[in-house]
Backbone as a chain_set.jsonl record, in Angstrom:
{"seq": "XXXXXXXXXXXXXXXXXXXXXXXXXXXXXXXXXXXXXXXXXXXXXXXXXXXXXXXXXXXX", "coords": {"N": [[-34.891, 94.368, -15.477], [-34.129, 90.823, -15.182], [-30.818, 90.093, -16.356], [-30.304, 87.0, -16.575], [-29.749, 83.776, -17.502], [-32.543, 81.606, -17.406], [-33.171, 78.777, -15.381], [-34.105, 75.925, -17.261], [-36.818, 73.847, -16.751], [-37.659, 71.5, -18.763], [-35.122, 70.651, -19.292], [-32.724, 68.224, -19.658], [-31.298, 65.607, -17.351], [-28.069, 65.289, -15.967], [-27.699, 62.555, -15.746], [-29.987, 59.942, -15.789], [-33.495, 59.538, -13.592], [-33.594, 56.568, -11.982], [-35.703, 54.066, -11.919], [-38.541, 53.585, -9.993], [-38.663, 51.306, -6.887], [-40.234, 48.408, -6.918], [-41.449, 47.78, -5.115], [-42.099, 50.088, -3.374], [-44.685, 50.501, -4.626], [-45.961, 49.25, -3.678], [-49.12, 48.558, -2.025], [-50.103, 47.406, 1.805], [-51.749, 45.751, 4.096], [-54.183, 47.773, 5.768], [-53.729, 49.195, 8.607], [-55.377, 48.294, 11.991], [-57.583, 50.286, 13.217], [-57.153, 52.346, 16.14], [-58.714, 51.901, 19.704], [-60.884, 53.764, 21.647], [-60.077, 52.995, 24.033], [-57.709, 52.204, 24.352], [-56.212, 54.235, 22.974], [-56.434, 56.298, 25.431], [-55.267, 54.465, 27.145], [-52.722, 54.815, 26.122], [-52.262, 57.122, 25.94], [-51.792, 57.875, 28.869], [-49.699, 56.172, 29.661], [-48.018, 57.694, 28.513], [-47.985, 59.982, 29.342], [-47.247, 59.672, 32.148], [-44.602, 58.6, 31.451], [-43.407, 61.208, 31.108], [-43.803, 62.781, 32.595], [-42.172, 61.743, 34.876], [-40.061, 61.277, 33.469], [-36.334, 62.103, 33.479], [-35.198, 65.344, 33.681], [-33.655, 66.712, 30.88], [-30.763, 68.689, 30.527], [-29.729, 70.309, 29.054], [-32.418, 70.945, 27.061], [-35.048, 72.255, 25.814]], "CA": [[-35.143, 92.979, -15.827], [-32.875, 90.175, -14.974], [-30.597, 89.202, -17.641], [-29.434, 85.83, -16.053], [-30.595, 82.458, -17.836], [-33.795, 80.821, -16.533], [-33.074, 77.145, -15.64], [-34.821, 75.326, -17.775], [-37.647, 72.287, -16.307], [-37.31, 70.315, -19.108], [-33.836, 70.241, -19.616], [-32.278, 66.391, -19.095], [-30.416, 65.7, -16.009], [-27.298, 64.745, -16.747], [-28.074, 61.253, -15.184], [-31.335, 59.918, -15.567], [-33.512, 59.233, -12.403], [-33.004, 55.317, -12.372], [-37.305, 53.741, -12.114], [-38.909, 53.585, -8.611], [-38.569, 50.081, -6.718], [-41.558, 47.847, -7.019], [-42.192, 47.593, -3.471], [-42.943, 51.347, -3.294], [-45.604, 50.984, -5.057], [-47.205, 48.404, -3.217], [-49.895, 48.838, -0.473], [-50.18, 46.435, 2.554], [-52.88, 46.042, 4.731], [-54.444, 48.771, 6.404], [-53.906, 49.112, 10.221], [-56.554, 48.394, 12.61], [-57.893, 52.16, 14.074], [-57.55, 52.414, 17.879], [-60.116, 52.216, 20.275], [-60.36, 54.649, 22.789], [-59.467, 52.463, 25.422], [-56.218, 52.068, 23.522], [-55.75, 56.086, 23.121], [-56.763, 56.536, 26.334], [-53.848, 53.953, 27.888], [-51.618, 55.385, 25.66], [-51.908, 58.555, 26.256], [-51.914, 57.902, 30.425], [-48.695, 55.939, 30.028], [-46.882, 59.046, 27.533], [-48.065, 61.011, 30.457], [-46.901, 59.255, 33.243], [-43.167, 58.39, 31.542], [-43.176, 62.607, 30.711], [-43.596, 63.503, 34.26], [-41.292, 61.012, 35.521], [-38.395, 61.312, 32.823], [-35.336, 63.244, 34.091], [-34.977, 66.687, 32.554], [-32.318, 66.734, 30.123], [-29.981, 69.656, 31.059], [-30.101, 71.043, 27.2], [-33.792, 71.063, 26.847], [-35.92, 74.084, 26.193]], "C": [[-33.866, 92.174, -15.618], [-32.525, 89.526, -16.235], [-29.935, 87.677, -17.694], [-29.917, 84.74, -16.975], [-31.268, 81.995, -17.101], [-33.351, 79.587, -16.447], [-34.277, 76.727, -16.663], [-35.33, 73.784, -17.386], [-37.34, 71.346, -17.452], [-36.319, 70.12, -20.285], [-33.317, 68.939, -19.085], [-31.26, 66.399, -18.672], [-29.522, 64.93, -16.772], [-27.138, 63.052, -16.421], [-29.427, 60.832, -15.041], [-31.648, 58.844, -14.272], [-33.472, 57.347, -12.749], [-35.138, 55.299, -12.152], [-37.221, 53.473, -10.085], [-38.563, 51.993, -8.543], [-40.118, 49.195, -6.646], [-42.269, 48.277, -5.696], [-43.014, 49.349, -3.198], [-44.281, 51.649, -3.765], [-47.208, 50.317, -4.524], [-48.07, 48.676, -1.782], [-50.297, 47.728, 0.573], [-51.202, 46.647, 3.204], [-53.02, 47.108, 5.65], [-54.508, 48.716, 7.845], [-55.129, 49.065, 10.854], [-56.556, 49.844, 13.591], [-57.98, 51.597, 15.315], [-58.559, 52.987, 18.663], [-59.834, 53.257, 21.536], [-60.179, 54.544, 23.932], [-58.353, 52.478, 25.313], [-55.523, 53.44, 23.572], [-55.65, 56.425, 24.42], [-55.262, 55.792, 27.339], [-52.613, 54.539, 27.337], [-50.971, 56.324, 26.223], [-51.405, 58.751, 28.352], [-50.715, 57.065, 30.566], [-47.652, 56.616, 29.126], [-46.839, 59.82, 28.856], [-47.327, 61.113, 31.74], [-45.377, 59.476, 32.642], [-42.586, 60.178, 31.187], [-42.671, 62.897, 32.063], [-42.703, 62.563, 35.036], [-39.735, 60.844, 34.948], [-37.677, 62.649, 33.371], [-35.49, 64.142, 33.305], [-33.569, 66.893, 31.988], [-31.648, 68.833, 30.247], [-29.982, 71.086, 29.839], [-31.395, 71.521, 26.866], [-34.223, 72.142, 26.983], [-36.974, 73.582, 27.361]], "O": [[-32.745, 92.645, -15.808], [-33.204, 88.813, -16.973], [-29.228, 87.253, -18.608], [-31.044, 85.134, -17.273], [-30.832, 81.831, -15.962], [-33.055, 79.109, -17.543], [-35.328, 77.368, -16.689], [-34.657, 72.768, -17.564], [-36.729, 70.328, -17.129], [-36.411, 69.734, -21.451], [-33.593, 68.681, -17.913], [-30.284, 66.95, -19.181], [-29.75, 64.209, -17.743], [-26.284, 62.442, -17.064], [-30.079, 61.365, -14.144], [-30.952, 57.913, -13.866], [-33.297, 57.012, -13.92], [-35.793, 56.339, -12.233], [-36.302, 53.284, -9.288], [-38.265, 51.345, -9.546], [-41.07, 49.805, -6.158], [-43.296, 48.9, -5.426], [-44.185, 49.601, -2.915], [-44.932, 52.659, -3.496], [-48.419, 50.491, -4.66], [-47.578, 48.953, -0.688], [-51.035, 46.925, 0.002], [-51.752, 47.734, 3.027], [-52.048, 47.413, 6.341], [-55.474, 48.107, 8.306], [-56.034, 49.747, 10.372], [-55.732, 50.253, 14.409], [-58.664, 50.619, 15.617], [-59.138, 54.064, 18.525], [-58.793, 53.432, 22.17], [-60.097, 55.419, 24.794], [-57.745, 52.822, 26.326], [-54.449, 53.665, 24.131], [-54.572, 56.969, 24.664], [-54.469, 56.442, 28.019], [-51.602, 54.725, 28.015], [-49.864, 56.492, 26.734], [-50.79, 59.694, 28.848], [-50.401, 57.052, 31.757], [-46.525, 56.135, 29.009], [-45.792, 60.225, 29.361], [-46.903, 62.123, 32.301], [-44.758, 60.409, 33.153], [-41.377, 60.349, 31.027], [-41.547, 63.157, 32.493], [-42.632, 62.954, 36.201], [-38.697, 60.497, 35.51], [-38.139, 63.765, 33.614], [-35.917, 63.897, 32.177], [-32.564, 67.194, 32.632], [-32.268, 69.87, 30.013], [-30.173, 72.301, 29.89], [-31.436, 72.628, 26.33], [-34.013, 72.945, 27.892], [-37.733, 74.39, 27.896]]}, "num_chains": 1, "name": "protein.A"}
């Protein structure tokens, strides 16, 4: 058996955490979902700048 001391959870930090900031708590409007014309260009100009970016020398 270990004879070490267990930390103890609710032992008090020696600094308490300060309170969250308001803003964190707030929610903004919800993004509009993309259409799959949108995915679709996306994805066909990720594709294109992949196969056309230089290969970095480092890179797996």
């Amino acid at each position: 058996m270990n004879s070490a001391p267990q930390p103890n959870a609710d032992q008090a930090l020696a600094y308490p955490e300060p309170p969250a900031h308001p803003l964190w708590h707030q929610h903004g409007p919800r993004p509009r979902p993309v259409t799959a014309d949108q995915q679709r260009r996306n994805r066909d100009l990720l594709l294109l700048e992949l196969a056309t970016r230089p290969h970095h020398p480092l890179a797996a």
